[in-house]
């Protein structure tokens, strides 16, 4: 199933959107439930009371898409250097504070982004040159946790997954290198475009999921989740070792090679650029870049 969060005439709704060329079927949710976006579906699944369709289907161009989870309940868990080729390109960039331990990490590198970074499909990625002139893009498959757990074994990890979405882990590379810890460089306003949809777990084949990114029409990143260094069950096992994962938690699984820092010279984002990211069946996430 493919879900979206949308706004129509000032009201937030959540609906089923089977495909980009089909209408959106609204679901029966209260106003307060709908404000949480797809988290309302995650919560309903826990109760075993999925909301029913209501009203007439809506043309996609008659609504404004919001991020599937407009404001996560807590920081987004993120994973660095989790594709082999990207680990090599980042280690060679000069911005990798972990490079002395080797290009390919022995254990998952986990950091976070604050919830307020999330913006929707179509919203601008904001670049403030006075803060950072080195803003980069990172296409990533993101896991949405559906069932709480602590000390989750790899063998049982996927039972805790509700579904998946697509995020752009936008990064200020100079801030990432300057501060060693990555929170500031990863958590600037608008630095986590998300969407356009979220899909239930059965919709994604983790053994064969293509991940792509274009900048101004040029294909920059293309990989498959089978190339992950640490797979989704390993990430869940790692993070939940001492940290209770909660329904609605998001885990961004890492980006493949082809980011701006991997070019010589680096190819950072600039005002007027357009970033397009795609994971089937989640869809295409399109964001303009705006200098402020």
Short mmCIF file of C-alpha atoms in Angstrom, two decimals:
data_model
loop_
_atom_site.label_atom_id
_atom_site.label_comp_id
_atom_site.label_asym_id
_atom_site.label_seq_id
_atom_site.Cartn_x
_atom_site.Cartn_y
_atom_site.Cartn_z
CA UNK A 1 0.00 0.00 0.00
CA UNK A 2 1.15 3.54 -0.82
CA UNK A 3 0.10 6.39 1.48
CA UNK A 4 0.41 10.16 1.22
CA UNK A 5 -0.23 13.10 3.49
CA UNK A 6 -1.84 16.07 1.76
CA UNK A 7 -3.44 19.44 2.33
CA UNK A 8 -6.66 20.61 0.70
CA UNK A 9 -8.40 23.88 1.51
CA UNK A 10 -6.39 24.27 4.69
CA UNK A 11 -7.18 20.79 6.00
CA UNK A 12 -4.66 17.97 6.35
CA UNK A 13 -5.60 14.50 5.16
CA UNK A 14 -4.04 11.10 4.65
CA UNK A 15 -4.93 8.91 1.71
CA UNK A 16 -4.12 5.94 -0.44
CA UNK A 17 -2.34 6.88 -3.67
CA UNK A 18 -1.77 3.74 -5.74
CA UNK A 19 0.30 5.50 -8.42
CA UNK A 20 1.21 8.99 -9.63
CA UNK A 21 -1.31 8.82 -12.49
CA UNK A 22 -4.18 7.78 -10.22
CA UNK A 23 -6.36 9.75 -7.76
CA UNK A 24 -5.84 9.84 -4.02
CA UNK A 25 -8.45 8.07 -1.88
CA UNK A 26 -8.85 9.94 1.46
CA UNK A 27 -9.04 7.89 4.64
CA UNK A 28 -11.36 8.48 7.61
CA UNK A 29 -9.19 10.16 10.24
CA UNK A 30 -9.89 12.91 12.74
CA UNK A 31 -8.20 16.27 12.22
CA UNK A 32 -5.73 15.62 15.03
CA UNK A 33 -4.88 12.16 13.66
CA UNK A 34 -4.36 13.50 10.14
CA UNK A 35 -1.96 16.19 11.41
CA UNK A 36 0.52 13.41 12.22
CA UNK A 37 0.38 12.17 8.64
CA UNK A 38 1.26 8.56 7.96
CA UNK A 39 2.04 8.12 11.66
CA UNK A 40 -1.75 7.86 12.03
CA UNK A 41 -1.64 4.74 9.83
CA UNK A 42 1.26 3.30 11.86
CA UNK A 43 -0.72 3.84 15.06
CA UNK A 44 -3.89 2.38 13.54
CA UNK A 45 -2.01 -0.73 12.44
CA UNK A 46 -0.88 -1.28 16.03
CA UNK A 47 -4.50 -1.13 17.17
CA UNK A 48 -5.66 -3.37 14.34
CA UNK A 49 -8.16 -0.68 13.30
CA UNK A 50 -7.16 0.59 9.88
CA UNK A 51 -9.09 3.70 8.76
CA UNK A 52 -11.65 3.15 6.04
CA UNK A 53 -11.87 5.10 2.76
CA UNK A 54 -14.10 8.13 2.89
CA UNK A 55 -15.41 10.64 0.38
CA UNK A 56 -14.62 10.96 -3.30
CA UNK A 57 -11.14 10.30 -4.71
CA UNK A 58 -9.08 13.45 -5.23
CA UNK A 59 -7.01 14.31 -8.26
CA UNK A 60 -3.36 14.56 -7.24
CA UNK A 61 -3.07 18.03 -8.77
CA UNK A 62 -6.02 19.22 -6.66
CA UNK A 63 -4.09 18.83 -3.39
CA UNK A 64 -0.73 19.88 -1.97
CA UNK A 65 1.43 16.97 -0.94
CA UNK A 66 3.05 17.22 2.47
CA UNK A 67 5.87 15.06 3.76
CA UNK A 68 4.43 11.63 4.63
CA UNK A 69 5.46 12.28 8.24
CA UNK A 70 5.35 16.09 8.43
CA UNK A 71 7.07 16.19 11.80
CA UNK A 72 8.71 13.03 13.17
CA UNK A 73 8.16 12.40 16.87
CA UNK A 74 11.88 12.50 17.56
CA UNK A 75 15.20 12.79 15.76
CA UNK A 76 15.68 10.78 12.60
CA UNK A 77 18.28 8.02 12.98
CA UNK A 78 20.74 8.16 10.07
CA UNK A 79 23.54 5.90 8.90
CA UNK A 80 26.79 7.10 7.34
CA UNK A 81 29.08 5.35 4.86
CA UNK A 82 26.77 2.41 4.25
CA UNK A 83 27.43 1.71 0.56
CA UNK A 84 30.89 0.43 -0.37
CA UNK A 85 31.66 2.90 -3.17
CA UNK A 86 30.34 5.86 -1.18
CA UNK A 87 32.46 4.85 1.81
CA UNK A 88 35.52 5.00 -0.45
CA UNK A 89 34.60 8.36 -2.02
CA UNK A 90 33.81 9.96 1.34
CA UNK A 91 36.98 8.65 3.00
CA UNK A 92 38.97 10.26 0.18
CA UNK A 93 37.14 13.60 0.43
CA UNK A 94 38.98 15.02 3.42
CA UNK A 95 35.73 15.59 5.31
CA UNK A 96 35.52 12.14 6.90
CA UNK A 97 36.46 12.26 10.58
CA UNK A 98 36.30 8.44 10.73
CA UNK A 99 38.66 7.80 7.80
CA UNK A 100 41.63 6.89 10.01
CA UNK A 101 39.77 3.73 11.01
CA UNK A 102 39.46 2.72 7.35
CA UNK A 103 37.19 3.64 4.47
CA UNK A 104 34.68 0.85 5.11
CA UNK A 105 33.42 0.97 8.72
CA UNK A 106 33.55 -2.12 10.92
CA UNK A 107 30.30 -1.11 12.60
CA UNK A 108 27.40 1.13 11.51
CA UNK A 109 28.03 4.86 11.88
CA UNK A 110 24.84 6.30 13.38
CA UNK A 111 23.96 9.98 13.77
CA UNK A 112 20.72 11.96 13.72
CA UNK A 113 18.83 14.86 12.14
CA UNK A 114 16.37 16.97 14.08
CA UNK A 115 12.65 16.60 13.20
CA UNK A 116 12.35 20.18 11.99
CA UNK A 117 14.57 19.43 8.98
CA UNK A 118 11.70 17.62 7.23
CA UNK A 119 10.11 19.29 4.20
CA UNK A 120 7.80 18.02 1.48
CA UNK A 121 8.13 17.14 -2.17
CA UNK A 122 8.29 20.45 -4.04
CA UNK A 123 9.54 22.47 -1.08
CA UNK A 124 12.85 24.31 -1.52
CA UNK A 125 16.14 23.16 -0.07
CA UNK A 126 17.40 26.36 1.54
CA UNK A 127 21.06 27.31 1.18
CA UNK A 128 22.46 30.15 3.27
CA UNK A 129 25.91 30.91 1.81
CA UNK A 130 26.87 32.78 5.00
CA UNK A 131 26.47 29.51 6.92
CA UNK A 132 27.72 26.98 4.36
CA UNK A 133 28.74 27.15 0.69
CA UNK A 134 29.23 23.36 0.58
CA UNK A 135 25.74 21.83 0.59
CA UNK A 136 25.43 18.30 -0.77
CA UNK A 137 22.63 15.86 -1.65
CA UNK A 138 22.18 12.22 -0.51
CA UNK A 139 19.38 9.94 -1.71
CA UNK A 140 18.36 7.35 0.89
CA UNK A 141 15.78 4.67 1.57
CA UNK A 142 14.31 5.29 5.02
CA UNK A 143 12.75 2.69 7.31
CA UNK A 144 9.60 3.50 9.31
CA UNK A 145 9.35 1.49 12.52
CA UNK A 146 5.90 0.06 13.25
CA UNK A 147 6.38 -1.86 16.48
CA UNK A 148 8.44 -0.88 19.52
CA UNK A 149 11.39 -2.95 20.61
CA UNK A 150 14.67 -2.99 22.47
CA UNK A 151 17.47 -5.48 21.92
CA UNK A 152 15.91 -6.62 18.64
CA UNK A 153 17.75 -9.52 17.01
CA UNK A 154 18.45 -9.33 13.28
CA UNK A 155 16.32 -12.39 12.68
CA UNK A 156 13.26 -10.61 14.10
CA UNK A 157 14.03 -7.07 12.98
CA UNK A 158 11.82 -6.85 9.90
CA UNK A 159 8.78 -7.73 12.01
CA UNK A 160 9.25 -4.30 13.62
CA UNK A 161 9.12 -2.45 10.28
CA UNK A 162 5.87 -0.79 9.20
CA UNK A 163 7.19 0.50 5.89
CA UNK A 164 9.53 2.78 4.00
CA UNK A 165 9.87 6.25 2.55
CA UNK A 166 12.48 8.27 0.63
CA UNK A 167 14.60 11.04 2.12
CA UNK A 168 17.29 13.42 0.92
CA UNK A 169 19.91 13.59 3.67
CA UNK A 170 21.07 17.08 2.68
CA UNK A 171 24.44 17.88 4.24
CA UNK A 172 26.65 20.94 4.76
CA UNK A 173 30.00 19.26 4.17
CA UNK A 174 32.15 22.00 5.68
CA UNK A 175 30.09 21.98 8.88
CA UNK A 176 30.21 18.19 8.94
CA UNK A 177 34.00 18.27 8.80
CA UNK A 178 34.47 21.25 11.11
CA UNK A 179 32.42 19.87 13.99
CA UNK A 180 33.41 16.16 13.61
CA UNK A 181 30.01 15.17 15.00
CA UNK A 182 27.52 15.50 12.15
CA UNK A 183 24.36 16.87 13.79
CA UNK A 184 24.86 20.54 12.85
CA UNK A 185 25.89 19.85 9.26
CA UNK A 186 22.94 17.50 8.79
CA UNK A 187 20.26 19.46 10.66
CA UNK A 188 20.04 22.84 8.93
CA UNK A 189 16.52 24.02 8.12
CA UNK A 190 15.01 22.12 5.13
CA UNK A 191 17.81 19.52 5.10
CA UNK A 192 15.50 16.47 5.03
CA UNK A 193 13.10 16.46 2.07
CA UNK A 194 10.84 13.42 2.45
CA UNK A 195 8.31 11.73 0.20
CA UNK A 196 6.37 11.88 -1.92
CA UNK A 197 4.80 8.83 -0.27
CA UNK A 198 5.34 6.10 2.29
CA UNK A 199 4.75 2.45 1.47
CA UNK A 200 3.98 -0.55 3.63
CA UNK A 201 6.77 -3.05 4.17
CA UNK A 202 5.53 -5.59 1.65
CA UNK A 203 5.91 -3.06 -1.18
CA UNK A 204 9.74 -2.97 -0.97
CA UNK A 205 12.10 -5.82 -1.83
CA UNK A 206 15.22 -5.00 0.19
CA UNK A 207 17.21 -7.47 -1.90
CA UNK A 208 16.48 -5.54 -5.09
CA UNK A 209 15.53 -1.89 -4.55
CA UNK A 210 16.93 0.72 -6.95
CA UNK A 211 17.94 4.10 -5.52
CA UNK A 212 18.58 7.05 -7.89
CA UNK A 213 19.31 10.78 -7.83
CA UNK A 214 19.49 13.38 -10.57
CA UNK A 215 20.75 16.97 -10.26
CA UNK A 216 19.56 19.27 -13.04
CA UNK A 217 18.67 16.22 -15.11
CA UNK A 218 22.08 14.55 -14.73
CA UNK A 219 22.03 11.11 -13.13
CA UNK A 220 24.46 11.37 -10.20
CA UNK A 221 23.59 8.39 -7.98
CA UNK A 222 22.32 4.94 -8.89
CA UNK A 223 22.62 1.87 -6.70
CA UNK A 224 20.69 -1.02 -5.24
CA UNK A 225 19.98 -1.79 -1.59
CA UNK A 226 21.66 -5.16 -2.04
CA UNK A 227 24.89 -3.09 -2.07
CA UNK A 228 24.41 -1.91 1.53
CA UNK A 229 27.33 -2.64 3.82
CA UNK A 230 24.98 -3.11 6.78
CA UNK A 231 21.50 -4.30 5.85
CA UNK A 232 18.26 -3.10 7.43
CA UNK A 233 18.06 -5.92 10.03
CA UNK A 234 21.63 -5.16 11.13
CA UNK A 235 20.82 -1.46 11.49
CA UNK A 236 17.76 -2.21 13.61
CA UNK A 237 19.70 -4.62 15.79
CA UNK A 238 22.49 -2.06 16.25
CA UNK A 239 20.30 0.92 17.12
CA UNK A 240 17.96 -1.04 19.38
CA UNK A 241 20.82 -2.37 21.49
CA UNK A 242 20.07 -0.23 24.53
CA UNK A 243 17.76 2.22 22.72
CA UNK A 244 14.07 1.40 22.55
CA UNK A 245 12.84 1.95 19.01
CA UNK A 246 9.33 3.39 18.96
CA UNK A 247 6.51 3.25 16.41
CA UNK A 248 7.07 6.01 13.90
CA UNK A 249 10.84 6.14 14.33
CA UNK A 250 12.68 6.69 11.05
CA UNK A 251 16.02 5.17 10.07
CA UNK A 252 17.71 6.59 6.95
CA UNK A 253 19.86 3.75 5.65
CA UNK A 254 22.71 5.61 3.94
CA UNK A 255 23.50 6.98 0.49
CA UNK A 256 25.32 5.49 -2.49
CA UNK A 257 28.28 6.92 -4.42
CA UNK A 258 27.86 9.98 -6.61
CA UNK A 259 27.38 12.73 -4.04
CA UNK A 260 28.83 16.16 -4.80
CA UNK A 261 31.83 15.71 -2.51
CA UNK A 262 32.91 12.72 -4.60
CA UNK A 263 33.74 14.87 -7.65
CA UNK A 264 37.01 16.72 -8.23
CA UNK A 265 36.37 19.55 -7.74
CA UNK A 266 33.25 18.96 -5.57
CA UNK A 267 29.91 19.71 -7.21
CA UNK A 268 27.84 21.31 -4.46
CA UNK A 269 24.26 22.47 -4.77
CA UNK A 270 23.54 26.06 -5.75
CA UNK A 271 20.47 28.25 -5.93
CA UNK A 272 18.39 27.39 -9.00
CA UNK A 273 19.36 23.70 -9.03
CA UNK A 274 16.75 20.95 -9.01
CA UNK A 275 17.25 17.64 -7.20
CA UNK A 276 15.17 14.62 -8.22
CA UNK A 277 15.28 11.36 -6.28
CA UNK A 278 13.47 8.13 -7.03
CA UNK A 279 12.77 4.81 -5.37
CA UNK A 280 10.05 2.59 -6.82
CA UNK A 281 7.29 2.27 -5.68
CA UNK A 282 7.68 5.25 -3.31
CA UNK A 283 7.92 7.63 -6.24
CA UNK A 284 9.87 10.75 -7.23
CA UNK A 285 10.93 13.36 -4.70
CA UNK A 286 11.60 16.68 -6.46
CA UNK A 287 12.99 19.74 -4.68
CA UNK A 288 14.33 23.04 -6.02
CA UNK A 289 17.34 24.63 -4.38
CA UNK A 290 16.96 28.20 -3.14
CA UNK A 291 19.73 30.49 -1.92
CA UNK A 292 18.60 32.77 0.92
#
